XYZ file of N, CA and C in Angstrom:
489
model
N 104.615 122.593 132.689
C 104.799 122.124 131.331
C 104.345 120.671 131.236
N 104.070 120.622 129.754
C 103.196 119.106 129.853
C 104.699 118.263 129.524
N 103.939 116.774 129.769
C 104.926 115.577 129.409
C 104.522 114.629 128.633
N 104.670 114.565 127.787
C 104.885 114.489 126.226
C 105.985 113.630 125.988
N 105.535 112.051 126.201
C 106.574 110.877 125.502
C 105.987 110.149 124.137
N 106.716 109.766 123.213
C 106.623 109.848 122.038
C 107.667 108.338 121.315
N 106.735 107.345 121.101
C 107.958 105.726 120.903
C 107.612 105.884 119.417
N 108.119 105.393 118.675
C 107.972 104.210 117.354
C 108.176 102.907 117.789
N 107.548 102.136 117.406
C 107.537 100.599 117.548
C 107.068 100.349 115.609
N 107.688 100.607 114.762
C 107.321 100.378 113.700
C 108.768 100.579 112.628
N 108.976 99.851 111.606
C 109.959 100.067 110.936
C 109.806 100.726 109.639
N 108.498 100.984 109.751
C 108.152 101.900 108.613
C 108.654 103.371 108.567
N 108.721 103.840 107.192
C 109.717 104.990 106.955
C 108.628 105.972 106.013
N 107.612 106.589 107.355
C 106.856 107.817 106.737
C 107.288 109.062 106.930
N 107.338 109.384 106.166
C 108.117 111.028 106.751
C 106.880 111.834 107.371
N 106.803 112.490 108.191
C 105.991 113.513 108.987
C 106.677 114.223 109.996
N 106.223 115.340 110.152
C 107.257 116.275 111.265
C 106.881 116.059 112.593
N 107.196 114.630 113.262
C 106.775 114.208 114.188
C 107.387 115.902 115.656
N 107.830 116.287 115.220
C 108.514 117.080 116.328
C 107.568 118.051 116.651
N 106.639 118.308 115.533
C 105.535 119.331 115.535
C 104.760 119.238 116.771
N 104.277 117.575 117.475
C 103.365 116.681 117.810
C 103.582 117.515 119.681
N 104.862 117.170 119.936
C 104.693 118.409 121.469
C 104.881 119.850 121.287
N 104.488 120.306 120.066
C 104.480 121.910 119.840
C 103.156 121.841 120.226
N 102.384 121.273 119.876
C 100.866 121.358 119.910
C 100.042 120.656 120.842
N 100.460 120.030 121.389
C 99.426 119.415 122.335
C 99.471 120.054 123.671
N 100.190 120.681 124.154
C 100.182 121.861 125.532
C 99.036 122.719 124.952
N 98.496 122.979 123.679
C 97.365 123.838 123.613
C 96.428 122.991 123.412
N 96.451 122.024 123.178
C 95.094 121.003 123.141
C 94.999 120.945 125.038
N 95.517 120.363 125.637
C 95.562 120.408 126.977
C 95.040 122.074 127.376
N 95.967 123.062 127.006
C 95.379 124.338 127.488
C 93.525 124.368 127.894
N 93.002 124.445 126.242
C 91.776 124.236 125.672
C 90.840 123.171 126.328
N 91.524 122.370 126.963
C 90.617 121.247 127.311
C 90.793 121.488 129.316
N 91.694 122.669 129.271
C 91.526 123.250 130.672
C 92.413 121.596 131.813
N 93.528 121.400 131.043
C 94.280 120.302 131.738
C 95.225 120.839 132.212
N 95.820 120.208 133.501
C 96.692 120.408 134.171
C 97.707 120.762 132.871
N 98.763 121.825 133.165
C 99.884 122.309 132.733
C 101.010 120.872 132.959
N 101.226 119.919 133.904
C 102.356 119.008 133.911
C 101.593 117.500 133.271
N 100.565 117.660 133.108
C 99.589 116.182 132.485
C 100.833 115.537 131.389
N 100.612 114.383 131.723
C 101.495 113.116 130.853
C 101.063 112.636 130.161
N 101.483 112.414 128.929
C 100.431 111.855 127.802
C 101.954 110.910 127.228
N 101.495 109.722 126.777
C 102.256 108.525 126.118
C 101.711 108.075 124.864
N 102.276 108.495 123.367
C 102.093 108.272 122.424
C 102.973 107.413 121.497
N 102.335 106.153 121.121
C 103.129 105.070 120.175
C 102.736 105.160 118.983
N 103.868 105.232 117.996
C 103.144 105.506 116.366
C 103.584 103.800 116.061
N 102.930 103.251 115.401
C 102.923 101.763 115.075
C 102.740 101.275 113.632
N 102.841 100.404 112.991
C 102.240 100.033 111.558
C 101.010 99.289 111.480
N 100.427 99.184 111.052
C 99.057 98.189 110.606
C 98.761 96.845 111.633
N 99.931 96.184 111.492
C 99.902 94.750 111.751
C 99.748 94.829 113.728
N 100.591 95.809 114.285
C 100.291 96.289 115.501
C 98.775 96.802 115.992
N 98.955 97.900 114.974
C 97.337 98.249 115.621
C 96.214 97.077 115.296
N 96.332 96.335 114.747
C 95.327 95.472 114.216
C 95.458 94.334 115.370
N 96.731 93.977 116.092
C 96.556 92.996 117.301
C 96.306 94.108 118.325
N 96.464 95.564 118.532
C 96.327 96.035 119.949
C 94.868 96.411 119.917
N 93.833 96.136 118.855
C 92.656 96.538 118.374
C 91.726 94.928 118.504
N 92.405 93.853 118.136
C 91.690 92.737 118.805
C 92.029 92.456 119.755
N 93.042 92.608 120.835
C 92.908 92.142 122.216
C 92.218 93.202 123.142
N 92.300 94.782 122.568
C 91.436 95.341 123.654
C 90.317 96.023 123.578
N 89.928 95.688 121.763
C 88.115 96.320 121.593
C 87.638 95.088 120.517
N 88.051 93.662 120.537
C 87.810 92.276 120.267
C 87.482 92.996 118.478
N 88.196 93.316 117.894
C 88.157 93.842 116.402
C 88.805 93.240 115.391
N 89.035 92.758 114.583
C 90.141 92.008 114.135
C 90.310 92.730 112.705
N 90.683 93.938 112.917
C 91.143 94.923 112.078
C 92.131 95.779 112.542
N 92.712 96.739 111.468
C 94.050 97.823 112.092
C 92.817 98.846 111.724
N 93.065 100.283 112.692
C 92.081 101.462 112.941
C 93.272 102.443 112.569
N 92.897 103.990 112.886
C 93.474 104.644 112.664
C 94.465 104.986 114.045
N 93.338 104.799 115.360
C 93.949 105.544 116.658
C 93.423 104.003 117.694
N 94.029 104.421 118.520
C 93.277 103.821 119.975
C 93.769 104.839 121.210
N 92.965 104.545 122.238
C 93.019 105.257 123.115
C 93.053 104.514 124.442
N 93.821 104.579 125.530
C 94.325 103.831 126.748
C 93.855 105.121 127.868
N 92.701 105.065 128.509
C 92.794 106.181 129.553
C 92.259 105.018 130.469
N 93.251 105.888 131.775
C 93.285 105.345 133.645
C 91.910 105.420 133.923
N 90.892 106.366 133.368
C 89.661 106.501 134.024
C 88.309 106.494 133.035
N 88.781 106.377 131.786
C 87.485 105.876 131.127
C 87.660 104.603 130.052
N 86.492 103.985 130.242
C 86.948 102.301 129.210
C 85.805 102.766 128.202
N 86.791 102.078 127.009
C 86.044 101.875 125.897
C 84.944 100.411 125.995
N 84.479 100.539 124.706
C 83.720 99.318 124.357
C 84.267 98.001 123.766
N 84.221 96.939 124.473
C 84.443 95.915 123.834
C 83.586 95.183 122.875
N 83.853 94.615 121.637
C 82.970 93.996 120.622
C 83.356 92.647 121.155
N 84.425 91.790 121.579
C 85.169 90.377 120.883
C 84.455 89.985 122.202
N 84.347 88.133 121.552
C 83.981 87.250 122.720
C 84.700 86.506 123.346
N 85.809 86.644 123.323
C 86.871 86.495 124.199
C 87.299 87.413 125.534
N 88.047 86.483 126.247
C 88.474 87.839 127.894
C 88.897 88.777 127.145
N 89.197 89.674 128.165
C 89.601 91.162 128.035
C 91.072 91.059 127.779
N 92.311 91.059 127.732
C 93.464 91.162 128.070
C 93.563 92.171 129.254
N 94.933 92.462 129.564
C 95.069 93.606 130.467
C 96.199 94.205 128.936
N 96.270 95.642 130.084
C 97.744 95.852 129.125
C 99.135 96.169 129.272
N 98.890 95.066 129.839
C 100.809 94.696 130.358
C 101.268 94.377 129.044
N 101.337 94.334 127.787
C 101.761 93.736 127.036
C 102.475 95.262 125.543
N 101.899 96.008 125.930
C 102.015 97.165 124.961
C 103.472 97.925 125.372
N 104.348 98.364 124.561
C 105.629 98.804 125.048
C 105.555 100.285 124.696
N 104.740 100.624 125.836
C 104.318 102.732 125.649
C 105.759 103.037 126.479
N 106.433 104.104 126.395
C 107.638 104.260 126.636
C 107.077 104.842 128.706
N 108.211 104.560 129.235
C 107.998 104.643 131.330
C 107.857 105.778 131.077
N 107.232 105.843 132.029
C 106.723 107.385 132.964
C 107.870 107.761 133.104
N 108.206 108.816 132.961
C 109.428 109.884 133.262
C 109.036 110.274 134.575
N 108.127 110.789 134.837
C 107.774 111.605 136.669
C 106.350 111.205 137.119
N 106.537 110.288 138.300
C 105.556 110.026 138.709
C 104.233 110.711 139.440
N 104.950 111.974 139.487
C 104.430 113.533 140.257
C 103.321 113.726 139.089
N 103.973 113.768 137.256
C 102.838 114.054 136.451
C 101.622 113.311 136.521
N 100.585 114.268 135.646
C 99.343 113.760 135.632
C 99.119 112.483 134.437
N 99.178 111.565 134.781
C 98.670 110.685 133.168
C 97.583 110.598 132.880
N 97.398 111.489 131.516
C 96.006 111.168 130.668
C 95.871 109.682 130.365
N 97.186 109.670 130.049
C 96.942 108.300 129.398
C 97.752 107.954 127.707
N 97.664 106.855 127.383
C 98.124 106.816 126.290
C 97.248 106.369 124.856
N 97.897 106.957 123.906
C 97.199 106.807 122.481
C 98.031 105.924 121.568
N 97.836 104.920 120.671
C 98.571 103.915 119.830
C 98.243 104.673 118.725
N 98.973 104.627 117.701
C 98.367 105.650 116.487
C 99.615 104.692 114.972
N 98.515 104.148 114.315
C 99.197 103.680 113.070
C 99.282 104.534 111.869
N 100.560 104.894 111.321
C 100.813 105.493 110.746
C 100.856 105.255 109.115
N 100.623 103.734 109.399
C 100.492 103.395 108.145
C 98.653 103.300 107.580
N 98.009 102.757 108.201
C 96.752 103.639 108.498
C 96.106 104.927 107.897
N 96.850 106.260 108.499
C 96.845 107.333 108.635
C 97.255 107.532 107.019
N 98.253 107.040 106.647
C 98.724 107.651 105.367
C 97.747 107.176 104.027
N 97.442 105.762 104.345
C 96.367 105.419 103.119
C 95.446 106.071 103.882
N 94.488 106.920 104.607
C 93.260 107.311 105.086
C 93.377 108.965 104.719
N 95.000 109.478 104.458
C 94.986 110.628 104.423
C 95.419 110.861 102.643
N 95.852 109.996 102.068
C 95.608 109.988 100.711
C 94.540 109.841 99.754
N 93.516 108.796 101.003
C 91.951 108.375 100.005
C 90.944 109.783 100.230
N 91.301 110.817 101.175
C 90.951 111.760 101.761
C 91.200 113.397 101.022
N 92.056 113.286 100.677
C 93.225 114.054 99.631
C 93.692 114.944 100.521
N 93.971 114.332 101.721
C 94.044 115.298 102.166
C 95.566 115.729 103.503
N 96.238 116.398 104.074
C 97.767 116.427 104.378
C 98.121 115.657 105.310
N 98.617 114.422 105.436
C 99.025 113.749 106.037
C 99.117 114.157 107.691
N 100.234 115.215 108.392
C 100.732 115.571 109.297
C 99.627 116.287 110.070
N 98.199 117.293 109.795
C 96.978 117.070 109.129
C 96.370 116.127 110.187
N 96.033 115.316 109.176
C 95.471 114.257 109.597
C 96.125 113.709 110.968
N 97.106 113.387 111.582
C 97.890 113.298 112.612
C 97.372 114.045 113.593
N 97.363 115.281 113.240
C 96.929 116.375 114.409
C 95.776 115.808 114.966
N 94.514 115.593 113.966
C 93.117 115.791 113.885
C 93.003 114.520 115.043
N 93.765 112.871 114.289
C 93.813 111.901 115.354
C 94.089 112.213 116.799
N 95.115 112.398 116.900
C 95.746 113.076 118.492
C 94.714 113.668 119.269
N 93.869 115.334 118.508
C 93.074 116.241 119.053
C 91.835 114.702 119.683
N 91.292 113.583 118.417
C 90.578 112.786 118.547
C 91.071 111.967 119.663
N 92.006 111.523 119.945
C 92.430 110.531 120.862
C 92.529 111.494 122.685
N 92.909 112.428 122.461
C 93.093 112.924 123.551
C 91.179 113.299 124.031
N 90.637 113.621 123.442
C 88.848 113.656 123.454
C 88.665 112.672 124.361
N 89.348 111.457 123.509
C 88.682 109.932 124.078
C 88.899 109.859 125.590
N 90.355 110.332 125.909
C 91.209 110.345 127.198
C 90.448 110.981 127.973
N 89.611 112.166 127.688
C 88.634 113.068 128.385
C 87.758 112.277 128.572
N 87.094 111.309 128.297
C 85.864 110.894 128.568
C 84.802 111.114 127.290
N 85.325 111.835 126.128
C 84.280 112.345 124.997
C 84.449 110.501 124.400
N 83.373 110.405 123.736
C 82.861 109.284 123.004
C 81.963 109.598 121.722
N 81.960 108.677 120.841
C 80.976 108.618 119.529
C 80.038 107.447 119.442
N 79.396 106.901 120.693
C 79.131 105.413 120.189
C 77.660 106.124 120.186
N 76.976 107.250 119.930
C 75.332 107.557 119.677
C 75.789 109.116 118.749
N 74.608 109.107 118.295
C 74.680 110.849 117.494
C 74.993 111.827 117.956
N 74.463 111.874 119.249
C 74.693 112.986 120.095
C 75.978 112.829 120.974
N 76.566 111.460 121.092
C 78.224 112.474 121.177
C 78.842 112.110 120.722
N 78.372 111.908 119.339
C 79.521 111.968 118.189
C 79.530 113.482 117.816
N 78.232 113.818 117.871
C 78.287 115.376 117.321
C 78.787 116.442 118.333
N 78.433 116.098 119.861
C 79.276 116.658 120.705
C 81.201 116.681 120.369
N 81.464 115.465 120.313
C 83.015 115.374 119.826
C 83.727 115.642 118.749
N 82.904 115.589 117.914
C 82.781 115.998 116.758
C 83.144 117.545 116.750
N 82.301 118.309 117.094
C 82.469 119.719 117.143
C 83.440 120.555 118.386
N 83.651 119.490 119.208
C 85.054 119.760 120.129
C 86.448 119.945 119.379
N 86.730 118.309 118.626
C 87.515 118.111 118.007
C 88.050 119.243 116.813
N 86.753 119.933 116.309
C 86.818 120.392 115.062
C 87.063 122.460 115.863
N 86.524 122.199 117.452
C 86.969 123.581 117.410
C 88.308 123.799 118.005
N 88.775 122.571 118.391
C 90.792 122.388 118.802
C 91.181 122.772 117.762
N 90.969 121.763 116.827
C 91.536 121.636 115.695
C 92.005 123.222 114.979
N 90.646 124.064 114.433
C 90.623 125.446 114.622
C 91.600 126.329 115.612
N 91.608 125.849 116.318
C 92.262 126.658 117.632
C 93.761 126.831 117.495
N 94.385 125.750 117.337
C 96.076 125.590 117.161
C 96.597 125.319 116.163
């Protein structure tokens, strides 16, 4: 069984059926052919968070929808400043050190809700679609050329389908 930790660091009051979030990701893992005990660490945050965990570790000085923290693949940095490390992010401890860690995803919820209203489209939804997107990233899938955006793109969109 997967391991599936889950923080708020935000005082915002969106309603979504956050409980849904480990119904579904043991089949995103299934699908993506991952270990059955894989550890995944997910922080839902507000704006003002993702917008500092987005300039210290892809030099952005904006809030995004997702970010993505994986042990074995790095994103791109834009900023001309050092790198940080990320000792500084409060993703909730490893429960079992035996599990596999994908890794962890930051996900603003406040974000998500103006992106899923200008969208018209269901909030909780939209949540999924991020996650299916963030866990991609954790794989190693990327969008920074056409061709694997459209590769991820059509991963994302046949999870998505799937569960």
């Amino acid at each position: 069984m997967s391991n599936i930790n889950i923080h708020f660091d935000t005082n915002l009051t969106i309603n979504f059926n956050s409980k849904d979030v480990p119904r579904y990701i043991p089949s995103i893992f299934k699908i993506l052919n991952l270990d059955p005990s894989t550890q995944i660490n997910i922080l839902f945050v507000d704006n003002n968070k993702i917008a500092e965990l987005n300039s210290e570790f892809r030099g952005i000085l904006e809030p995004t929808d997702i970010l993505s923290f994986s042990p074995d693949f790095s994103g791109t940095y834009y900023g001309t400043k050092k790198l940080k490390k990320l000792n500084n992010i409060e993703f909730p401890k490893h429960s079992n050190n035996n599990k596999i860690l994908i890794g962890d995803l930051a996900i603003s919820l406040e974000y998500i809700k103006k992106q899923s209203e200008n969208k018209k489209i269901i909030f909780d939804n939209e949540i999924k679609k991020l996650i299916i997107h963030g866990i991609l990233h954790l794989n190693g899938y990327d969008h920074e050329n056409i061709k694997d955006e459209k590769k991820m793109t059509e991963k994302q969109n046949y999870i998505l389908n799937q569960i």
